[in-house]
Every structure is written in C-alpha cells, then in structure tokens.
Coordinates of C-alpha atoms and ligand atoms in Angstrom, one line a residue:
M1 CA -125.5 -16.7 62.3
T2 CA -121.9 -15.9 61.9
G3 CA -120.2 -12.5 62.0
S4 CA -119.4 -12.8 58.3
S5 CA -122.8 -11.4 57.5
V6 CA -121.6 -7.9 58.6
A7 CA -118.0 -8.1 57.3
G8 CA -117.5 -5.7 54.5
K9 CA -120.9 -4.0 55.1
R10 CA -121.4 -0.4 56.0
I11 CA -123.6 0.9 58.8
L12 CA -124.7 4.5 59.3
L13 CA -125.1 4.7 63.0
I14 CA -127.3 7.5 64.3
V15 CA -126.6 8.3 68.0
A16 CA -129.5 10.1 69.5
G17 CA -129.9 11.5 73.1
G18 CA -130.0 9.1 76.0
I19 CA -127.8 7.8 78.8
A20 CA -127.7 4.5 76.8
A21 CA -125.4 6.2 74.3
Y22 CA -122.4 5.0 76.3
K23 CA -123.4 1.4 75.2
T24 CA -123.3 2.5 71.6
L25 CA -119.6 2.9 71.9
E26 CA -119.4 -0.8 72.7
L27 CA -121.6 -1.6 69.7
I28 CA -119.2 0.3 67.4
R29 CA -116.3 -1.8 68.9
L30 CA -118.2 -5.0 68.2
L31 CA -119.1 -4.0 64.7
R32 CA -115.6 -2.9 63.8
A33 CA -114.2 -6.2 65.3
Q34 CA -116.4 -8.0 62.8
G35 CA -115.0 -6.1 59.8
C36 CA -118.0 -3.8 59.5
A37 CA -117.5 -0.1 58.5
V38 CA -119.3 2.3 60.8
T39 CA -120.0 6.0 60.1
C40 CA -121.7 7.9 62.9
V41 CA -124.2 10.7 62.9
L42 CA -124.5 12.4 66.3
T43 CA -127.6 14.4 67.2
P44 CA -127.2 17.5 69.4
S45 CA -128.8 15.6 72.4
G46 CA -126.6 12.6 71.7
A47 CA -123.6 14.9 72.0
Q48 CA -124.7 15.6 75.6
F49 CA -123.9 11.9 76.4
V50 CA -121.0 10.9 74.2
T51 CA -118.4 13.0 72.4
P52 CA -117.7 13.1 68.7
L53 CA -114.1 12.2 69.5
S54 CA -115.0 8.9 71.1
L55 CA -117.3 8.0 68.2
Q56 CA -114.6 9.0 65.7
A57 CA -111.8 7.1 67.5
L58 CA -113.9 3.9 67.7
S59 CA -115.4 4.1 64.3
E60 CA -112.2 5.3 62.7
D61 CA -114.3 7.5 60.5
K62 CA -115.5 11.1 60.4
V63 CA -118.5 11.9 62.7
Y64 CA -121.3 13.9 61.1
S65 CA -123.5 16.1 63.2
D66 CA -124.4 19.3 61.3
L67 CA -127.1 19.5 58.6
F68 CA -125.8 22.8 57.3
S69 CA -122.1 22.1 57.4
L70 CA -120.5 23.3 54.2
T71 CA -117.5 21.1 54.8
D72 CA -119.6 18.0 55.2
E73 CA -121.8 18.8 52.2
S74 CA -118.8 19.3 50.0
E75 CA -117.3 16.0 51.2
M76 CA -120.5 14.0 51.3
G77 CA -124.0 15.5 51.0
H78 CA -126.7 14.3 53.4
I79 CA -128.6 12.5 50.7
Q80 CA -125.5 10.6 49.7
L81 CA -124.7 9.9 53.4
S82 CA -128.2 8.4 53.7
R83 CA -127.7 6.1 50.8
S84 CA -124.0 5.2 51.3
A85 CA -124.8 2.5 54.0
D86 CA -126.2 -1.0 53.8
L87 CA -128.3 -0.3 56.9
L88 CA -129.2 2.6 59.1
V89 CA -129.2 1.9 62.8
V90 CA -130.6 4.4 65.4
A91 CA -129.1 3.5 68.8
P92 CA -130.1 4.8 71.2
A93 CA -133.4 5.8 69.6
S94 CA -135.0 8.3 71.9
A95 CA -138.8 8.9 72.0
D96 CA -138.0 12.2 70.3
I97 CA -136.3 10.8 67.2
L98 CA -138.8 8.0 66.9
A99 CA -141.6 10.7 66.9
R100 CA -139.7 12.7 64.3
M101 CA -139.2 9.6 62.1
A102 CA -142.9 8.8 62.4
A103 CA -143.9 12.4 61.5
G104 CA -141.4 12.6 58.6
L105 CA -139.6 15.6 60.0
A106 CA -136.3 16.7 58.6
S107 CA -135.3 19.2 61.3
D108 CA -131.7 18.1 61.7
L109 CA -129.1 15.9 60.0
A110 CA -130.3 12.6 61.7
S111 CA -133.9 13.1 60.8
T112 CA -133.1 14.3 57.3
V113 CA -130.9 11.3 56.6
L114 CA -133.7 9.0 58.0
L115 CA -136.2 10.6 55.7
A116 CA -134.0 10.6 52.6
T117 CA -132.8 7.1 52.9
D118 CA -133.8 4.2 50.7
K119 CA -132.0 1.7 52.9
P120 CA -133.4 -0.5 55.7
V121 CA -133.6 1.0 59.1
L122 CA -133.2 -0.6 62.5
V123 CA -134.0 1.2 65.8
A124 CA -132.9 0.4 69.3
P125 CA -135.3 2.4 71.5
A126 CA -134.1 3.7 74.9
M127 CA -136.2 5.8 77.1
N128 CA -138.1 6.0 80.4
V129 CA -140.7 3.2 80.8
R130 CA -143.6 5.7 80.9
M131 CA -142.3 7.4 77.8
W132 CA -142.1 4.0 76.1
L133 CA -145.6 3.0 77.2
H134 CA -147.1 6.4 76.2
P135 CA -149.8 5.9 73.5
A136 CA -147.9 8.5 71.4
T137 CA -144.7 6.4 71.4
Q138 CA -146.6 3.2 70.9
A139 CA -148.5 4.7 67.9
N140 CA -145.2 6.0 66.5
M141 CA -143.7 2.5 66.8
A142 CA -146.7 0.9 65.2
L143 CA -146.5 3.3 62.3
L144 CA -142.7 2.8 61.8
A145 CA -143.2 -1.0 61.9
Q146 CA -145.9 -0.7 59.2
R147 CA -143.4 1.2 57.1
G148 CA -140.9 -1.6 57.5
V149 CA -138.6 -0.2 60.2
S150 CA -137.2 -3.0 62.4
V151 CA -136.8 -2.8 66.1
V152 CA -134.5 -4.4 68.7
G153 CA -135.5 -4.0 72.4
P154 CA -136.1 -2.2 74.5
D155 CA -135.3 -4.5 77.4
E156 CA -136.9 -4.6 80.8
G157 CA -134.8 -3.7 83.9
A158 CA -133.7 -1.0 86.3
M159 CA -133.4 2.4 84.6
A160 CA -131.0 5.3 85.1
C161 CA -134.0 7.3 86.4
N162 CA -134.5 4.8 89.3
E163 CA -137.6 3.4 87.8
Y164 CA -138.0 -0.2 86.7
G165 CA -139.6 -1.4 83.5
R166 CA -139.3 -1.7 79.8
G167 CA -137.2 1.0 78.2
R168 CA -133.6 0.0 78.6
M169 CA -131.7 0.0 75.3
A170 CA -131.0 -3.6 74.1
E171 CA -127.5 -4.7 75.0
P172 CA -124.8 -4.3 72.3
P173 CA -124.5 -8.0 71.5
A174 CA -128.3 -8.1 71.0
I175 CA -128.2 -5.1 68.7
L176 CA -125.3 -6.7 66.8
A177 CA -127.3 -9.9 66.4
A178 CA -130.3 -7.8 65.0
I179 CA -127.9 -6.1 62.6
Q180 CA -126.5 -9.4 61.5
E181 CA -130.0 -10.7 60.9
Q182 CA -130.8 -7.6 58.8
L183 CA -127.7 -7.7 56.8
G184 CA -127.4 -11.4 56.6
Q185 CA -130.8 -11.7 55.2
A186 CA -129.8 -13.3 51.9
R187 CA -131.5 -11.3 49.2
P188 CA -133.4 -14.4 48.2
L189 CA -134.6 -12.9 44.9
A190 CA -131.2 -11.6 43.8
G191 CA -130.7 -12.4 40.1
R192 CA -134.4 -12.8 39.6
H193 CA -136.5 -10.6 37.4
A194 CA -140.0 -9.6 38.3
V195 CA -142.6 -7.8 36.2
V196 CA -145.4 -6.1 38.1
T197 CA -148.3 -4.2 36.6
S198 CA -150.0 -1.5 38.6
G199 CA -152.5 1.3 38.5
P200 CA -155.4 1.9 36.1
T201 CA -155.3 2.1 32.4
Y202 CA -156.7 5.1 30.5
E203 CA -158.6 4.2 27.3
P204 CA -159.0 7.3 25.1
I205 CA -162.4 8.4 23.8
D206 CA -160.8 11.4 22.0
P207 CA -157.7 13.4 22.6
V208 CA -159.1 14.9 25.8
R209 CA -161.4 12.3 27.3
Y210 CA -160.8 8.8 28.5
I211 CA -162.3 5.8 30.3
A212 CA -160.5 5.0 33.5
N213 CA -161.0 3.6 37.0
R214 CA -160.3 4.4 40.6
S215 CA -157.1 2.3 41.1
S216 CA -154.4 4.2 43.0
G217 CA -151.6 1.8 42.2
R218 CA -150.7 1.6 45.9
Q219 CA -150.9 -2.2 46.1
G220 CA -149.0 -2.9 42.8
H221 CA -146.3 -0.3 43.6
A222 CA -145.9 -1.8 47.1
I223 CA -145.4 -5.2 45.6
A224 CA -142.8 -3.9 43.2
G225 CA -141.0 -2.3 46.2
G226 CA -141.4 -5.5 48.2
L227 CA -139.8 -7.6 45.5
A228 CA -137.0 -5.1 45.0
A229 CA -136.3 -5.1 48.7
L230 CA -135.7 -8.9 48.4
G231 CA -133.1 -8.3 45.7
A232 CA -135.2 -8.8 42.5
R233 CA -134.7 -6.7 39.5
V234 CA -138.2 -5.2 39.0
T235 CA -139.9 -3.8 36.0
L236 CA -143.0 -1.9 37.0
V237 CA -145.4 -1.4 34.2
S238 CA -147.8 1.2 35.5
G239 CA -150.8 3.2 34.3
P240 CA -151.1 6.9 35.4
V241 CA -150.9 7.2 39.2
S242 CA -150.1 10.0 41.6
I243 CA -147.6 8.0 43.7
P244 CA -143.9 7.7 42.9
A245 CA -142.3 4.4 41.8
P246 CA -140.5 2.7 44.7
P247 CA -136.8 3.2 44.8
G248 CA -134.8 0.8 42.7
V249 CA -137.5 -0.4 40.3
D250 CA -137.5 0.2 36.6
L251 CA -140.7 2.1 35.8
V252 CA -142.3 1.7 32.4
P253 CA -145.1 4.2 32.3
I254 CA -148.0 3.4 30.0
E255 CA -151.6 4.6 29.5
T256 CA -153.7 2.0 27.7
A257 CA -154.2 -1.7 28.2
E258 CA -152.7 -2.4 24.8
Q259 CA -149.5 -0.5 25.7
M260 CA -149.4 -2.4 29.0
L261 CA -149.6 -5.7 27.2
R262 CA -146.8 -4.6 24.8
A263 CA -144.6 -3.4 27.7
C264 CA -145.1 -6.6 29.6
M265 CA -144.2 -8.8 26.7
Q266 CA -141.2 -6.7 25.9
S267 CA -140.1 -7.0 29.6
L268 CA -140.0 -10.8 29.4
P269 CA -138.2 -13.1 30.2
A270 CA -139.1 -12.9 33.9
D271 CA -139.1 -15.3 36.8
V272 CA -142.3 -13.9 38.3
A273 CA -145.1 -11.7 37.0
V274 CA -147.6 -10.0 39.3
F275 CA -150.6 -8.4 37.7
A276 CA -152.0 -5.9 40.1
A277 CA -153.2 -3.4 37.6
A278 CA -156.9 -2.6 37.2
V279 CA -156.9 -2.9 33.5
A280 CA -159.9 -1.4 31.7
D281 CA -161.9 -4.4 30.3
W282 CA -163.0 -2.3 27.3
R283 CA -161.7 0.4 25.1
V284 CA -163.5 2.6 22.6
A285 CA -163.3 0.9 19.2
H286 CA -162.4 4.0 17.3
A287 CA -161.0 6.8 19.5
A288 CA -161.7 10.1 17.7
R289 CA -158.6 11.9 16.4
G290 CA -160.1 15.3 17.1
K291 CA -162.1 16.4 20.1
L292 CA -165.7 15.3 19.9
K293 CA -168.0 18.3 19.7
K294 CA -171.6 18.8 20.7
T295 CA -173.7 18.7 17.5
D296 CA -177.3 18.7 16.7
A297 CA -176.9 15.0 15.8
G298 CA -177.3 14.1 19.5
T299 CA -175.1 12.2 22.0
P300 CA -172.2 10.2 20.5
Q301 CA -172.6 6.4 20.6
L302 CA -169.4 4.8 21.8
E303 CA -168.7 1.4 20.5
L304 CA -166.6 -0.6 23.0
V305 CA -164.4 -3.5 22.2
Q306 CA -162.7 -5.9 24.7
N307 CA -159.1 -5.2 25.7
P308 CA -156.6 -8.0 25.7
D309 CA -156.3 -9.8 29.0
I310 CA -152.7 -9.3 29.9
L311 CA -152.6 -11.7 32.7
A312 CA -154.2 -14.5 30.7
S313 CA -151.9 -13.7 27.7
V314 CA -148.7 -14.0 29.7
A315 CA -150.0 -17.1 31.6
A316 CA -150.7 -18.8 28.3
L317 CA -147.3 -18.2 26.8
K318 CA -145.6 -21.3 25.5
Q319 CA -142.2 -19.6 25.5
N320 CA -141.0 -17.1 28.1
R321 CA -143.8 -17.9 30.6
P322 CA -142.7 -16.7 34.0
A323 CA -142.3 -19.5 36.4
L324 CA -144.8 -17.9 38.7
V325 CA -147.8 -15.9 37.3
I326 CA -149.9 -14.1 39.9
G327 CA -153.2 -12.3 39.3
F328 CA -155.5 -10.2 41.4
A329 CA -159.2 -10.6 41.7
A330 CA -161.2 -7.6 42.8
E331 CA -164.6 -8.9 43.8
T332 CA -167.7 -7.6 45.4
G333 CA -169.2 -11.0 46.4
D334 CA -168.4 -14.8 46.5
V335 CA -164.7 -13.8 46.7
L336 CA -163.1 -17.2 47.1
Q337 CA -165.3 -19.0 44.5
N338 CA -164.8 -16.2 42.0
A339 CA -161.1 -16.2 42.6
A340 CA -160.8 -19.9 42.2
D341 CA -162.8 -19.7 38.9
K342 CA -160.5 -16.8 37.8
L343 CA -157.4 -18.8 38.6
A344 CA -158.6 -21.6 36.3
R345 CA -159.9 -19.3 33.6
K346 CA -156.8 -17.2 33.4
G347 CA -154.3 -20.0 33.8
C348 CA -152.3 -18.3 36.5
D349 CA -150.6 -19.9 39.5
W350 CA -151.9 -17.8 42.3
I351 CA -154.6 -15.2 42.7
V352 CA -154.6 -12.6 45.4
A353 CA -158.3 -12.0 45.9
N354 CA -159.9 -9.1 47.8
D355 CA -163.4 -7.7 48.4
V356 CA -163.6 -4.3 47.0
S357 CA -167.2 -3.5 48.0
P358 CA -167.4 0.2 48.7
E359 CA -167.9 -0.3 52.5
T360 CA -164.5 -2.1 52.8
G361 CA -162.7 1.2 51.8
I362 CA -160.0 -1.0 50.1
M363 CA -160.2 0.5 46.6
G364 CA -157.9 3.6 46.8
G365 CA -157.4 3.1 50.5
E366 CA -154.2 2.3 52.5
E367 CA -155.2 -1.2 53.7
N368 CA -156.1 -4.5 52.1
A369 CA -157.7 -7.7 53.3
V370 CA -156.8 -10.5 50.9
H371 CA -157.0 -14.2 50.4
L372 CA -154.1 -16.0 48.7
V373 CA -155.7 -18.6 46.4
T374 CA -153.5 -21.3 44.8
R375 CA -154.4 -24.4 43.0
D376 CA -154.3 -26.2 46.3
G377 CA -156.7 -24.0 48.2
A378 CA -156.9 -20.6 49.9
E379 CA -155.5 -18.9 52.9
T380 CA -157.0 -15.7 54.4
W381 CA -154.6 -13.0 55.6
P382 CA -155.6 -10.5 58.2
R383 CA -156.5 -6.9 57.1
M384 CA -153.2 -5.0 57.0
D385 CA -151.4 -2.1 55.3
K386 CA -150.9 -2.6 51.6
R387 CA -147.2 -2.5 52.1
A388 CA -147.4 -5.3 54.6
V389 CA -149.5 -7.4 52.1
A390 CA -146.7 -6.6 49.6
R391 CA -144.0 -7.8 51.9
R392 CA -145.8 -11.0 52.8
L393 CA -146.5 -11.7 49.1
A394 CA -142.9 -11.0 48.2
S395 CA -141.6 -13.3 50.8
R396 CA -144.0 -16.1 49.7
I397 CA -142.7 -15.6 46.1
A398 CA -139.2 -15.9 47.5
V399 CA -140.1 -19.1 49.2
V400 CA -141.0 -20.6 45.8
L401 CA -138.3 -18.9 43.6
G402 CA -135.5 -18.2 46.0
T403 CA -134.8 -21.3 48.0
P404 CA -132.9 -24.4 47.0
A405 CA -135.1 -27.1 45.6
T406 CA -134.5 -29.3 48.6
E407 CA -136.4 -27.0 50.9
T408 CA -140.1 -27.6 51.0
S409 CA -142.5 -24.8 50.2
P410 CA -145.7 -24.2 52.2
L411 CA -147.4 -23.3 49.0
R412 CA -147.4 -25.2 45.8
G413 CA -145.1 -23.7 43.3
P414 CA -145.7 -23.2 39.7
G415 CA -146.6 -25.9 37.3
Ligands
CTP501 N1 -156.2 -8.3 34.0 C1 -155.4 -8.1 33.0 N2 -155.8 -7.7 31.8 C2 -157.1 -7.4 31.6 C3 -158.0 -7.5 32.7 C4 -157.5 -8.0 33.9 O1 -154.2 -8.4 33.1 N3 -157.6 -6.9 30.5 C5 -155.7 -8.9 35.3 C6 -155.7 -7.9 36.4 O2 -154.5 -7.2 36.5 C7 -155.9 -8.9 37.6 C8 -156.8 -10.0 37.0 O3 -156.6 -9.9 35.6 O4 -154.7 -9.5 38.0 C9 -158.2 -9.9 37.4 O5 -158.8 -8.8 36.9 P1 -160.4 -8.5 37.2 O6 -160.7 -7.2 36.5 O7 -160.7 -8.6 38.6 O8 -161.1 -9.7 36.5 P2 -161.8 -9.8 35.1 O9 -160.9 -10.7 34.2 O10 -162.1 -8.4 34.6 O11 -163.1 -10.6 35.4 P3 -164.5 -10.0 35.9 O12 -164.5 -8.5 35.5 O13 -165.4 -10.8 35.3 O14 -164.4 -10.1 37.4

C-alpha cells in the first residue's frame, strides 16, 4: 500500500505512559512526512516519558492533556476532539489505558476521548511481558477486539526492564503500515444505500396493551452499524428497543409491522436490504380505540389477522428491488432445511439462519451462532459476538456490492 492512503487524513494520537513513548516521536515524523495531520493527546504518565513540547514540535499542532482545561474546551471540546480525526491511535498503549478502555472509564482526557469517539481505534500495546500475558490484560484485549478495536504488536524482544518476551511496542514503520491499512481501507460500500430492519414490532390490542416479542434489536442494530462502518448510507427501520442506534445511521422508529413495511418501501431505492426484525406474524384485527375493560360479558376474544411479510414484499418488487435482499430465519429445529425453504418461499438472496432454542441464549443475548444460506448452499459461522456477526455479514455484502465486476465473489451474488 502506498503512503497516499494517509495523505490528507487526520490522526488523533494518544500517547500513554511507557518507555516506548520515545518511538512515538518517530511515528509522528513518519506520519507527517506522508502528509497526515497529527494531533496528540498526552496522558499524565505519558508526560513522564516525552514532553508536550517535543510532540508539539513534531506534530506542528497543539498538544492536549487536560480534561478540565477551560482553554482547550473553548477551542475544541473533548467530544469534538474525539470526532475530529479519521482514526484514533493509542501508542504506546499501556496495560492501564487498555484496562480503562475495556472498562469504559472516562477518568482523564485520553480515556474520555476514547469513550466518546465514533471513529475507528488502533492500539499499539507496550508493556512488560508479564503484564501483557496477565489474564486481565488478555481479557481486556479480547473484549476490545470484540468491540472492533484494531491492534498492532506488541513485538517480542529484549525489554527495557531487562526481561525478554512479548511486550515491546511495534516499530514505528509497522504502526504506520497498520494505520495505512486502517485508513486505506476503501469504504467499499460508499455511495451505497442499505435498509435494515431491527427489533420487535408492537401490535396494539387497545391503547395500552400490545402483542410483542423478546427481540432486543442487537443483531439488526449491529448490522446497521457494520454497514455504516464500510461507508454505506444506512436507513435503520426499528421497532421499540432499549439500545441506541449506531452512530451515523438514519433511524426510522416504528411500532407496528404495517408501519415497518411502509417505512421500508419509502426508504427504497436501496442496494441492499437486511431484514433482521422479529416482525409479529399477526396483529389484532380491530384494535380497540378505548381501553378494554373487564365486564360481566367474560374475556375478550381477540381476532388475529396476518401481518404483511415485509421481507417477501420487498423481495418480490418488480421495480426498486434491492440488488441483495437478506432475511433472517429464527428456528428451533431443522435450521438449515427450514432456512433453505424460507429462502425459496420468501424469494430473497441470502438467509442468515440461527437456532433460537431457549438453551442457546441467543434471543436477547450478546452472541449469535449463524449459518449463511445462499441459493448455492450454506456455510456455518462459529459462535461469536453479534457485532462480529454483523461485521462479517457487512464485509460479505461488500464483496458482492462493493468490488469491481471483474473480481470473483466467494458467494453467489443476487439474481
Ligand atoms: N419477516 C418480515 N415480515 C414478517 C415476518 C417476517 O419481514 N411479517 C422477516 C424477518 O425479518 C426475517 C424473516 O422474515 O428476516 C423470517 O422471519 P421468521 O419469523 O423467522 O419466519 P416466518 O416467515 O415467520 O416463518 P415461520 O414463523 O413459519 O418460521
């Protein structure tokens, strides 16, 4: 990859405590030489190893270090600081700052900026080998990786503390290469529009009661976020959930299946539509205008009618059908066979199938174990965090939609 991938980009470089901080000065020099703007945040422990003046001289920019600096806040608030860069890089990333990132602390400017950002984050860990190998650090790293934080290094070698092992900060050229890879990642879905449905639907019985289901919206929301991270414009049509919409997506909140159908149709045209919502199959034929009261006449009889199938309706469109229509299949048995049947019945291109039997803990949980079923067959993905499923699905979508026609796709595309 050439240096052009960082030219004109902006890095927020967080310098935490560690002897390796001296190597960060060289990293800044390399980045500046490639035409990349660098703004530094120096932690109090980082300041034990390098001075604000050296960072300022090399970055040719102001160095931020104080969360409660009125001057800094009036120039650029910490939230704005966290969003002003294309990429946040933590180098060196000490065991302490990694732990604070994993715990979501906001105890100083660096950790606050890392918590407030909606930009990708790359860390270059540097610490004693035992600190690196400690289960606490390893658990923190696993958690950060799950959340999408990228890592470069640490390398193996002789350490400042006279020990030998893994824990040396990656060399500046290796960190530069990792930065180039992050920034150079073409946003393969830039210019594409994705519609994603998520969450449950609420079907009213009367003004205070409704029929709903246990969907948390986690998987659908994560997919919306995953597609946005690859550059897509995302319309997220969601039923009532308790989680926020991922940054950068357009949320269309709805309650009923009929509203969801209308919102989806109004959102078209789109290049891809992913139907992750747990749509109620039935609604009450005549929702009462006033609250149903207990009467001597006995229990009310609710007449149910079938809701429109949003996935099937969009897949069947003659005009405006998205190039890739993806459904979900929540099953409690014969997962692959039911998913293949559903794919044919609903006329979609892919089905993401999962087993939602109560013992799997998937419905409402953090993890998912899915099979990607296409017209050509199925592949089984390992059980992983719902965000990881989302990232993998988003990159598979990008393979079909985002690459030049000359490149072959491992999955059959639409049509
Ligand atoms: N779906 C939809 N509109 C509906 C029902 C389902 O868009 N009214 C979508 C879901 O978002 C999901 C897929 O269809 O992508 C499969 O939904 P599921 O409830 O698992 O399947 P059903 O069609 O309800 O079939 P069954 O209940 O027989 O398994």
